[in-house]
Short mmCIF file of C-alpha atoms in Angstrom, two decimals:
data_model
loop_
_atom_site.label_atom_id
_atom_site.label_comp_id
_atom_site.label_asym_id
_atom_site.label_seq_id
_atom_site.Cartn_x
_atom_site.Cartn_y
_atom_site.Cartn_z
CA UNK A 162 -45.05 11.29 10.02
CA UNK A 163 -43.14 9.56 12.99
CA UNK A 164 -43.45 6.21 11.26
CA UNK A 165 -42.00 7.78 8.18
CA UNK A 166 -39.21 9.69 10.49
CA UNK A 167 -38.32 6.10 11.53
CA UNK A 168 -38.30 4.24 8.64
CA UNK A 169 -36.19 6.73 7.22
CA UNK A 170 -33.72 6.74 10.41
CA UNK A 171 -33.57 2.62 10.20
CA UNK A 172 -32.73 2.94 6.21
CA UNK A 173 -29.88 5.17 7.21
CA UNK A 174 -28.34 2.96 10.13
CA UNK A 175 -28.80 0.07 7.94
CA UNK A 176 -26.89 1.71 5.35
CA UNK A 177 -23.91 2.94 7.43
CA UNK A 178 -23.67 -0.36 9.03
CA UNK A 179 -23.46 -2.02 5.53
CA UNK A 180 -20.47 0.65 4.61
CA UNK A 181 -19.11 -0.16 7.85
CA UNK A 182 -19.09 -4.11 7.21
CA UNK A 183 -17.52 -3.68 3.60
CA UNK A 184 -15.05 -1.38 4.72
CA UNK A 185 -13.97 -4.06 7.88
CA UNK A 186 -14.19 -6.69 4.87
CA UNK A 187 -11.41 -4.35 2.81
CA UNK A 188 -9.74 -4.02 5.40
CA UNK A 189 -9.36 -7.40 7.29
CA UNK A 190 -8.45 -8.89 3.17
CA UNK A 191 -5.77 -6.19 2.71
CA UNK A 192 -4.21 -6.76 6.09
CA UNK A 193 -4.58 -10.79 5.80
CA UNK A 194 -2.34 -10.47 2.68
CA UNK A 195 1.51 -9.93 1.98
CA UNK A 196 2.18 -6.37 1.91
CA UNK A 197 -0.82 -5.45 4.05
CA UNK A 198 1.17 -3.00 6.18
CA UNK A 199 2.37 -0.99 3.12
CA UNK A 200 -0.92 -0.45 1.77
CA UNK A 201 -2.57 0.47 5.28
CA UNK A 202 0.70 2.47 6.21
CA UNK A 203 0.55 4.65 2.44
CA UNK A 204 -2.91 5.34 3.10
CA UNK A 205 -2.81 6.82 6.39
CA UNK A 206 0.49 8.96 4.73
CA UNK A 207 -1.40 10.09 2.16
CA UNK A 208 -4.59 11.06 3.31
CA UNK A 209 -2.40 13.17 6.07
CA UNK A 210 -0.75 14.91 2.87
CA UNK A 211 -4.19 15.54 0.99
CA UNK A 212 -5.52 17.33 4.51
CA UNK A 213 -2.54 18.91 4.81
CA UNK A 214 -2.10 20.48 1.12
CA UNK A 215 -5.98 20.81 1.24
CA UNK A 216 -5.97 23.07 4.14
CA UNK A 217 -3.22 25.34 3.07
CA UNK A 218 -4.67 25.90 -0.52
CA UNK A 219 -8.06 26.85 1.06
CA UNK A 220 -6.02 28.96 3.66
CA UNK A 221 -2.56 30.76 1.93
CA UNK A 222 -3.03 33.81 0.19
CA UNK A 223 -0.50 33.81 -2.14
CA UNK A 224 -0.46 31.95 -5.65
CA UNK A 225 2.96 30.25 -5.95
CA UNK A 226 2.44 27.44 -3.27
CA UNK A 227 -1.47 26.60 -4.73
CA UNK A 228 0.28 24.14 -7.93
CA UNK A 229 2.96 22.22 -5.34
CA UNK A 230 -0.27 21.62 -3.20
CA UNK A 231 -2.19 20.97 -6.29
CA UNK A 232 0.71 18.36 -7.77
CA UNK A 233 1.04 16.58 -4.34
CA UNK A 234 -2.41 16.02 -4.03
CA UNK A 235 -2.52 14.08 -7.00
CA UNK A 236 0.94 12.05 -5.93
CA UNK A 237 -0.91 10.93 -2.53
CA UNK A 238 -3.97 10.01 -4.42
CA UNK A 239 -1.52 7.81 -6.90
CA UNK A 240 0.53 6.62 -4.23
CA UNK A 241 -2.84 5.24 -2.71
CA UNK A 242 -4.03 3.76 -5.59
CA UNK A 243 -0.76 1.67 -6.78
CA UNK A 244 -0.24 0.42 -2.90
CA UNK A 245 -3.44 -1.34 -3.42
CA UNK A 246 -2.81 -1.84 -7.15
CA UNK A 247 0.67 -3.53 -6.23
CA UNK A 248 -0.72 -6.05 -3.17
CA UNK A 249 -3.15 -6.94 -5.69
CA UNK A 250 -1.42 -8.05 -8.34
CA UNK A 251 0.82 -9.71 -5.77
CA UNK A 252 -2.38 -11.76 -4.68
CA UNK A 253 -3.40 -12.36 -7.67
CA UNK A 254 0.36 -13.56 -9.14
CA UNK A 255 -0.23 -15.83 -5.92
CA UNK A 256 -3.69 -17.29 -7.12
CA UNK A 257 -6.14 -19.32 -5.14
CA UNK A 258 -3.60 -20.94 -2.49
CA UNK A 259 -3.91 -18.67 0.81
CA UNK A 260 -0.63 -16.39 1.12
CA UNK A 261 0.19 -18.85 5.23
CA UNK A 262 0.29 -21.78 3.74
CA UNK A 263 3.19 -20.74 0.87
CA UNK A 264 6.54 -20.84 1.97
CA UNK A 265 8.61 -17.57 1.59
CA UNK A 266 10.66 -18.36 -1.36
CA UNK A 267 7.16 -19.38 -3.24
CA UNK A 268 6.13 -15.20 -1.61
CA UNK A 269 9.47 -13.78 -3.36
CA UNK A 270 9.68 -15.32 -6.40
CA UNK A 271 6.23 -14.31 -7.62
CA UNK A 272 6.64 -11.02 -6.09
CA UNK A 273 10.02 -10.93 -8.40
CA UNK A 274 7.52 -11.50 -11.37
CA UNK A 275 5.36 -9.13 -10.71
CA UNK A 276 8.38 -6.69 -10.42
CA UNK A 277 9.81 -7.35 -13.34
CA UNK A 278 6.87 -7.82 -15.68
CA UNK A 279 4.02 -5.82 -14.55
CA UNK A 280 3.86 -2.34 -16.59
CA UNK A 281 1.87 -0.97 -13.48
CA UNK A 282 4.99 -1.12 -11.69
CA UNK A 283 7.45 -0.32 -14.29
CA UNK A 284 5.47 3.11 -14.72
CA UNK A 285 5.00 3.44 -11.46
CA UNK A 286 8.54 3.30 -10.67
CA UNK A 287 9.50 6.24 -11.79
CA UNK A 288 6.88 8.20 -11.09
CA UNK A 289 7.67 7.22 -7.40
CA UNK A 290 11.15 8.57 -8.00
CA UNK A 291 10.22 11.62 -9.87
CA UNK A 292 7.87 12.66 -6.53
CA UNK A 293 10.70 11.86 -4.03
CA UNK A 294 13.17 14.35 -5.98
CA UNK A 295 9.94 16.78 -6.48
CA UNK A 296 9.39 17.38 -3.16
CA UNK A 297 13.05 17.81 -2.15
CA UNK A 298 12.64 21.21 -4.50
CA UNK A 299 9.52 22.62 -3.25
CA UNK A 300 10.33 24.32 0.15
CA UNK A 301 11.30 27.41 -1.54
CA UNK A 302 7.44 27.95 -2.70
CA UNK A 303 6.66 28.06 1.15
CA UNK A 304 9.26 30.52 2.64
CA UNK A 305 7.90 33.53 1.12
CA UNK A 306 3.91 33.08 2.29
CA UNK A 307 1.88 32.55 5.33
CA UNK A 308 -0.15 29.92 6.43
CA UNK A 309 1.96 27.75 4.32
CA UNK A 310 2.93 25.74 7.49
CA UNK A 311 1.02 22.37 6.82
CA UNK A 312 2.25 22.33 3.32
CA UNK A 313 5.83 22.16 4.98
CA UNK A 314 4.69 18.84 6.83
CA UNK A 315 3.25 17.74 3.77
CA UNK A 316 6.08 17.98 1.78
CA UNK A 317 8.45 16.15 4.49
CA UNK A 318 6.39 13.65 4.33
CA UNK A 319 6.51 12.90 1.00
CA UNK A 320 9.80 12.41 1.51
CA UNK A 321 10.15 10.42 4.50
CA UNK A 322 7.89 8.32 2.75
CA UNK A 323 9.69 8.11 -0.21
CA UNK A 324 12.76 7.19 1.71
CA UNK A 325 10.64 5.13 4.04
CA UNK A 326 8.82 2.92 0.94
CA UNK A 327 12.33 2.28 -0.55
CA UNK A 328 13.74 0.79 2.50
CA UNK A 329 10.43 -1.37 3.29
CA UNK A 330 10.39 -2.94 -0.24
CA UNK A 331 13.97 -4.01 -0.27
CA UNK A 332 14.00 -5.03 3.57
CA UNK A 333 10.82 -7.25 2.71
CA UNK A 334 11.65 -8.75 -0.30
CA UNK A 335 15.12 -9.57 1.67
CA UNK A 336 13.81 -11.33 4.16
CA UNK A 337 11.28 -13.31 2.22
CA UNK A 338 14.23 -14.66 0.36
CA UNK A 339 16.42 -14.82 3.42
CA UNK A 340 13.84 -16.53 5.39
CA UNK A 341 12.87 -18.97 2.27
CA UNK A 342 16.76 -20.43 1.96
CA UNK A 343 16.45 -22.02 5.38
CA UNK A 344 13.25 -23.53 4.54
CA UNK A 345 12.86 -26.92 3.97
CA UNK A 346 11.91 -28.28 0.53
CA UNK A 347 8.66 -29.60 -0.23
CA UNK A 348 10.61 -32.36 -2.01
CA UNK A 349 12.95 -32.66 0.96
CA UNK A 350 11.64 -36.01 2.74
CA UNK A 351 10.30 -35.59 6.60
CA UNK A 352 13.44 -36.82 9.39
CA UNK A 353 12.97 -40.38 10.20
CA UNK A 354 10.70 -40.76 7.29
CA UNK A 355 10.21 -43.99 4.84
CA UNK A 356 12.69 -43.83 2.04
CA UNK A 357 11.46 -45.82 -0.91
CA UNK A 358 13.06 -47.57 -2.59
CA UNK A 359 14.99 -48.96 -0.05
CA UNK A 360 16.26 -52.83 -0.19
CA UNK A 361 14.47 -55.31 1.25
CA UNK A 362 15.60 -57.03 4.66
CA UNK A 363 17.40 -60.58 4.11
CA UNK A 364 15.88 -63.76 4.94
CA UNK A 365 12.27 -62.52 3.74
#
């Protein structure tokens, strides 16, 4: 029985180690790619919201806040899910060339693609709209019933990170263009570099 007791104990480490190791793996790849902090930053947001709105459903009483905590649970877990829907498509728009060795322009124009012809996006953007100006209404299912006081933070979050999001995207894709006009191009040649072409010297 002891030999089973740690056999069984040793399948169980080896199993949360391996979780542990593919979750490091997701990690290190989201953060090693352009947009890493959105997706790590929307996921902590969220998963505050869904404890949040979790707790006061389990918690409140009263009926009328139960749907807004019901709704915004299903925003975080979309939010969630098109952060790492969005980076991906960015990586993959990017293909096989690792994301430090492109230049910035080469970062914002296939990030412009992906803007303006993934449907993922297109949908997504206004749904993302829709749950910024949703939660900016719901504070009046809270006043009237206890308890309701993590749903408030909730809420406010949702919108700070509505207002947040907005801001990142366009002050990112800024300065990946801003950053890519003062590169030099790859066709540009090197400073004191061979120009060919050039005439050869008289008297050869």
């Amino acid at each position: 029985a002891m030999q089973c007791l740690r056999c069984h104990v040793h399948d169980v480490l080896e199993k949360r180690e391996r979780l542990l190791r593919l979750g490091l793996e997701l990690v290190r790849d989201i953060t090693q790619n352009p947009l890493g902090g959105y997706v790590i930053g929307t996921w902590c947001a969220m998963g505050i919201v869904i404890v949040c709105m979790a707790y006061t459903v389990s918690k409140v009483r009263c009926d009328e806040p139960k749907p807004v905590c019901g709704v915004d649970i299903a925003l975080a877990v979309l939010h969630s899910c098109f952060a790492y829907y969005i980076q991906r498509r960015l990586v993959y728009a990017l293909g096989d060339v690792p994301p430090n060795t492109m230049s910035h322009s080469e970062i914002a124009a296939k990030a412009r693609h992906v803007m303006l012809y993934d449907i993922g996006f297109c949908l997504y953007f206004f749904l993302f709209g829709a749950s910024f100006f949703y939660n900016c209404t719901v504070f009046d299912s809270f006043r009237n019933c206890e308890g309701t006081g993590p749903a408030w933070i909730a809420a406010a979050l949702m919108i700070f990170y509505g207002f947040g999001i907005f801001n990142y995207v366009i002050c990112w894709f800024a300065c990946q263009c801003c950053c890519g006009a003062f590169e030099p191009s790859k066709h540009q040649p090197a400073a004191g570099g061979v120009i060919m072409g050039a005439p050869a010297s008289a008297g050869r």
